[in-house]
Amino acid sequence: MKRIFSGIQPTGEIHLGNYVGAIRNWVTLTDEYDCVFCVVDYHAITVEYEISEFRKRAIETALILLACGLSPEKCKIFVQSHVPEHTELAWIFNCVTPIGELERMTQFKDKSKQHRANINMGLMDYPVLQAADILIYKAGFVPVGEDQVQHIELSREVARKFNARFGNVFPEPQALLSMAPKILGVDGEAKMSKTLNNYIGLLEDEEVMWEKLRTAVTDVNRVRRSDPGNPEICNIYTIHRAFSDNRILLDVDKGCRTAGIGCIDCKKMLFKNMIAELGPIREKALSLMKDTDYVIDVIRAGAKKCSAIAKATMAETRSALGILA
Ligand code: TRP
């Protein structure tokens, strides 16, 4: 079975964008692939974070993955720092990665602008640790969003450079782009994100969810109820595509274009379908929150399985490097 690796940051609340763009897709992948899913806490410390909340965040992120339907019987779920070989391999990869490649990473450039007061080595090295995450499991496929493609390209280059110098140890991983439409925030402008505070949290109360949806920006050219709208440029329609079936999509499309329905009507239909899918996830999450010991057991067991693979890859890697056993 081909292996897949993907990572998710434990930074704060998981939102609709994460769910539709990534996690929901991960669940289906577990049927066909040997999947490894990682809560990447060492990546998260490259920027400022709330130390007192950090443990809780790691657990909560794993908890949400479980609530969304990832099953520990069908995939491995663990926390990055529990398998320290990731950082060990990252060091070795550092020695084959040209600095120039890291300097031109767009995420590095963006984050350097956002965190001017703390442009640290880890921020620049972030993609190298990501390459180690993937390659330590010799994963062939990496389900990610468009914004991570550049990092996967770098992973391929790292594998190539390593293999050229030390012999063939690592496969070149490929990005597996999700077909899911990209969801913007409630501002209808920027990608949904926790930092931009334009998100709808996956576990938010129904009332809060509805309030955010109700006031979310639609087609800005549709000012009055009687104006026809254009679903193609409406973020709400994009979200509809993630939750509603074709019949409803056609109705909404037609209703919007002819001003037959208003934006609130459209949002009500969407909300109903969203809740139908997210309600059970929320319930599962709430019940897991009462049993975090179970979640901790799951991630410990995940780390144990991953450790075995990671240790074997490290042994092979050290030997390729000519390091004293
Ligand atoms: N950089 C990824 C993100 O921000 C998270 C991540 C870390 C990752 N390591 C990974 C994703 C390895 C895929 C594979 O979304």
PDB file of N, CA and C and ligand atoms in Angstrom, residues 5-9 18 26 36 38-40 43 80 86 107 111 126-127 129-135 141-145 147-148 151-152 155 191, ligand 1:
ATOM      1  N   PHE A   5       1.708  11.028   3.716  1.00  0.00           N
ATOM      2  CA  PHE A   5       1.973  11.767   4.942  1.00  0.00           C
ATOM      3  C   PHE A   5       1.373  13.155   4.810  1.00  0.00           C
ATOM      4  N   SER A   6       0.736  13.627   5.885  1.00  0.00           N
ATOM      5  CA  SER A   6       0.406  15.045   5.916  1.00  0.00           C
ATOM      6  C   SER A   6       0.469  15.568   7.335  1.00  0.00           C
ATOM      7  N   GLY A   7       0.614  16.876   7.449  1.00  0.00           N
ATOM      8  CA  GLY A   7       0.760  17.496   8.758  1.00  0.00           C
ATOM      9  C   GLY A   7      -0.235  18.617   8.952  1.00  0.00           C
ATOM     10  N   ILE A   8      -0.556  18.862  10.202  1.00  0.00           N
ATOM     11  CA  ILE A   8      -1.459  19.976  10.529  1.00  0.00           C
ATOM     12  C   ILE A   8      -0.907  20.696  11.758  1.00  0.00           C
ATOM     13  N   GLN A   9      -0.933  22.013  11.709  1.00  0.00           N
ATOM     14  CA  GLN A   9      -0.401  22.802  12.817  1.00  0.00           C
ATOM     15  C   GLN A   9      -1.383  22.811  13.994  1.00  0.00           C
ATOM     16  N   ASN A  18     -10.030  24.331   6.901  1.00  0.00           N
ATOM     17  CA  ASN A  18      -9.195  23.153   7.173  1.00  0.00           C
ATOM     18  C   ASN A  18      -9.975  21.875   6.913  1.00  0.00           C
ATOM     19  N   TRP A  26      -8.664  13.684   3.851  1.00  0.00           N
ATOM     20  CA  TRP A  26      -7.812  12.702   4.511  1.00  0.00           C
ATOM     21  C   TRP A  26      -8.605  11.455   4.881  1.00  0.00           C
ATOM     22  N   VAL A  36      -0.290   8.506   7.294  1.00  0.00           N
ATOM     23  CA  VAL A  36       0.344   8.998   8.512  1.00  0.00           C
ATOM     24  C   VAL A  36      -0.021  10.473   8.658  1.00  0.00           C
ATOM     25  N   CYS A  38       0.098  13.906  11.122  1.00  0.00           N
ATOM     26  CA  CYS A  38       0.962  14.403  12.182  1.00  0.00           C
ATOM     27  C   CYS A  38       0.549  15.797  12.648  1.00  0.00           C
ATOM     28  N   VAL A  39       0.497  15.974  13.950  1.00  0.00           N
ATOM     29  CA  VAL A  39       0.282  17.303  14.524  1.00  0.00           C
ATOM     30  C   VAL A  39       1.672  17.928  14.685  1.00  0.00           C
ATOM     31  N   VAL A  40       1.968  18.932  13.866  1.00  0.00           N
ATOM     32  CA  VAL A  40       3.355  19.400  13.751  1.00  0.00           C
ATOM     33  C   VAL A  40       3.694  20.498  14.766  1.00  0.00           C
ATOM     34  N   HIS A  43       6.913  22.602  14.182  1.00  0.00           N
ATOM     35  CA  HIS A  43       6.760  23.672  13.190  1.00  0.00           C
ATOM     36  C   HIS A  43       6.120  24.902  13.826  1.00  0.00           C
ATOM     37  N   GLN A  80       4.322  15.289  16.265  1.00  0.00           N
ATOM     38  CA  GLN A  80       5.677  15.339  15.693  1.00  0.00           C
ATOM     39  C   GLN A  80       6.803  15.191  16.724  1.00  0.00           C
ATOM     40  N   HIS A  86      12.405  13.007  13.460  1.00  0.00           N
ATOM     41  CA  HIS A  86      12.088  14.035  12.454  1.00  0.00           C
ATOM     42  C   HIS A  86      13.140  15.147  12.493  1.00  0.00           C
ATOM     43  N   GLN A 107       6.334  31.229   1.651  1.00  0.00           N
ATOM     44  CA  GLN A 107       5.816  31.232   3.029  1.00  0.00           C
ATOM     45  C   GLN A 107       6.836  31.862   3.989  1.00  0.00           C
ATOM     46  N   LYS A 111       5.985  35.058   6.184  1.00  0.00           N
ATOM     47  CA  LYS A 111       6.079  35.004   7.642  1.00  0.00           C
ATOM     48  C   LYS A 111       7.153  35.952   8.173  1.00  0.00           C
ATOM     49  N   TYR A 126      11.976  25.771   8.249  1.00  0.00           N
ATOM     50  CA  TYR A 126      10.667  25.122   8.287  1.00  0.00           C
ATOM     51  C   TYR A 126      10.466  24.093   7.161  1.00  0.00           C
ATOM     52  N   PRO A 127      10.754  24.446   5.908  1.00  0.00           N
ATOM     53  CA  PRO A 127      10.519  23.464   4.833  1.00  0.00           C
ATOM     54  C   PRO A 127      11.444  22.245   4.910  1.00  0.00           C
ATOM     55  N   LEU A 129      12.416  20.803   7.777  1.00  0.00           N
ATOM     56  CA  LEU A 129      11.761  19.918   8.752  1.00  0.00           C
ATOM     57  C   LEU A 129      10.558  19.235   8.097  1.00  0.00           C
ATOM     58  N   GLN A 130       9.856  19.978   7.267  1.00  0.00           N
ATOM     59  CA  GLN A 130       8.715  19.394   6.555  1.00  0.00           C
ATOM     60  C   GLN A 130       9.171  18.266   5.626  1.00  0.00           C
ATOM     61  N   ALA A 131      10.285  18.474   4.955  1.00  0.00           N
ATOM     62  CA  ALA A 131      10.842  17.418   4.089  1.00  0.00           C
ATOM     63  C   ALA A 131      11.178  16.183   4.926  1.00  0.00           C
ATOM     64  N   ALA A 132      11.744  16.420   6.108  1.00  0.00           N
ATOM     65  CA  ALA A 132      12.088  15.297   6.992  1.00  0.00           C
ATOM     66  C   ALA A 132      10.830  14.566   7.451  1.00  0.00           C
ATOM     67  N   ASP A 133       9.774  15.314   7.772  1.00  0.00           N
ATOM     68  CA  ASP A 133       8.486  14.705   8.187  1.00  0.00           C
ATOM     69  C   ASP A 133       8.050  13.662   7.150  1.00  0.00           C
ATOM     70  N   ILE A 134       8.103  14.100   5.903  1.00  0.00           N
ATOM     71  CA  ILE A 134       7.582  13.269   4.812  1.00  0.00           C
ATOM     72  C   ILE A 134       8.525  12.106   4.511  1.00  0.00           C
ATOM     73  N   LEU A 135       9.813  12.449   4.408  1.00  0.00           N
ATOM     74  CA  LEU A 135      10.771  11.462   3.893  1.00  0.00           C
ATOM     75  C   LEU A 135      11.168  10.423   4.928  1.00  0.00           C
ATOM     76  N   PHE A 141       3.189  10.304  -1.382  1.00  0.00           N
ATOM     77  CA  PHE A 141       2.175  11.320  -1.674  1.00  0.00           C
ATOM     78  C   PHE A 141       1.881  12.177  -0.450  1.00  0.00           C
ATOM     79  N   VAL A 142       1.649  13.444  -0.720  1.00  0.00           N
ATOM     80  CA  VAL A 142       1.414  14.393   0.360  1.00  0.00           C
ATOM     81  C   VAL A 142       0.179  15.235   0.040  1.00  0.00           C
ATOM     82  N   PRO A 143      -0.960  14.926   0.661  1.00  0.00           N
ATOM     83  CA  PRO A 143      -2.146  15.745   0.410  1.00  0.00           C
ATOM     84  C   PRO A 143      -1.991  17.112   1.067  1.00  0.00           C
ATOM     85  N   VAL A 144      -1.971  18.151   0.257  1.00  0.00           N
ATOM     86  CA  VAL A 144      -1.808  19.518   0.769  1.00  0.00           C
ATOM     87  C   VAL A 144      -2.597  20.491  -0.093  1.00  0.00           C
ATOM     88  N   GLY A 145      -2.669  21.703   0.363  1.00  0.00           N
ATOM     89  CA  GLY A 145      -3.275  22.775  -0.428  1.00  0.00           C
ATOM     90  C   GLY A 145      -2.224  23.396  -1.330  1.00  0.00           C
ATOM     91  N   ASP A 147      -0.954  26.187  -1.403  1.00  0.00           N
ATOM     92  CA  ASP A 147       0.083  27.000  -0.746  1.00  0.00           C
ATOM     93  C   ASP A 147       1.286  26.181  -0.277  1.00  0.00           C
ATOM     94  N   GLN A 148       1.137  24.863  -0.248  1.00  0.00           N
ATOM     95  CA  GLN A 148       2.241  24.022   0.222  1.00  0.00           C
ATOM     96  C   GLN A 148       3.024  23.354  -0.910  1.00  0.00           C
ATOM     97  N   HIS A 151       6.704  23.857  -0.957  1.00  0.00           N
ATOM     98  CA  HIS A 151       7.419  23.080   0.061  1.00  0.00           C
ATOM     99  C   HIS A 151       7.613  21.621  -0.365  1.00  0.00           C
ATOM    100  N   ILE A 152       6.635  21.085  -1.049  1.00  0.00           N
ATOM    101  CA  ILE A 152       6.762  19.692  -1.508  1.00  0.00           C
ATOM    102  C   ILE A 152       7.828  19.605  -2.605  1.00  0.00           C
ATOM    103  N   SER A 155      10.992  19.400  -0.909  1.00  0.00           N
ATOM    104  CA  SER A 155      11.215  18.042  -0.387  1.00  0.00           C
ATOM    105  C   SER A 155      11.779  17.138  -1.473  1.00  0.00           C
ATOM    106  N   LYS A 191      -8.218  34.036   2.228  1.00  0.00           N
ATOM    107  CA  LYS A 191      -8.338  32.631   2.595  1.00  0.00           C
ATOM    108  C   LYS A 191      -8.766  32.541   4.055  1.00  0.00           C
TER     109      LYS A 191
HETATM  110  N1  TRP B   1       3.430  23.252   6.426  1.00  0.00           N
HETATM  111  C1  TRP B   1       2.161  22.579   6.533  1.00  0.00           C
HETATM  112  C2  TRP B   1       1.060  23.615   6.656  1.00  0.00           C
HETATM  113  O1  TRP B   1       1.301  24.715   7.120  1.00  0.00           O
HETATM  114  C3  TRP B   1       2.133  21.630   7.707  1.00  0.00           C
HETATM  115  C4  TRP B   1       3.121  20.522   7.547  1.00  0.00           C
HETATM  116  C5  TRP B   1       4.232  20.290   8.278  1.00  0.00           C
HETATM  117  C6  TRP B   1       3.053  19.500   6.556  1.00  0.00           C
HETATM  118  N2  TRP B   1       4.874  19.176   7.855  1.00  0.00           N
HETATM  119  C7  TRP B   1       4.194  18.648   6.808  1.00  0.00           C
HETATM  120  C8  TRP B   1       2.179  19.211   5.517  1.00  0.00           C
HETATM  121  C9  TRP B   1       4.451  17.580   5.984  1.00  0.00           C
HETATM  122  C10 TRP B   1       2.449  18.110   4.710  1.00  0.00           C
HETATM  123  C11 TRP B   1       3.580  17.309   4.939  1.00  0.00           C
HETATM  124  O2  TRP B   1      -0.068  23.339   6.309  1.00  0.00           O
END
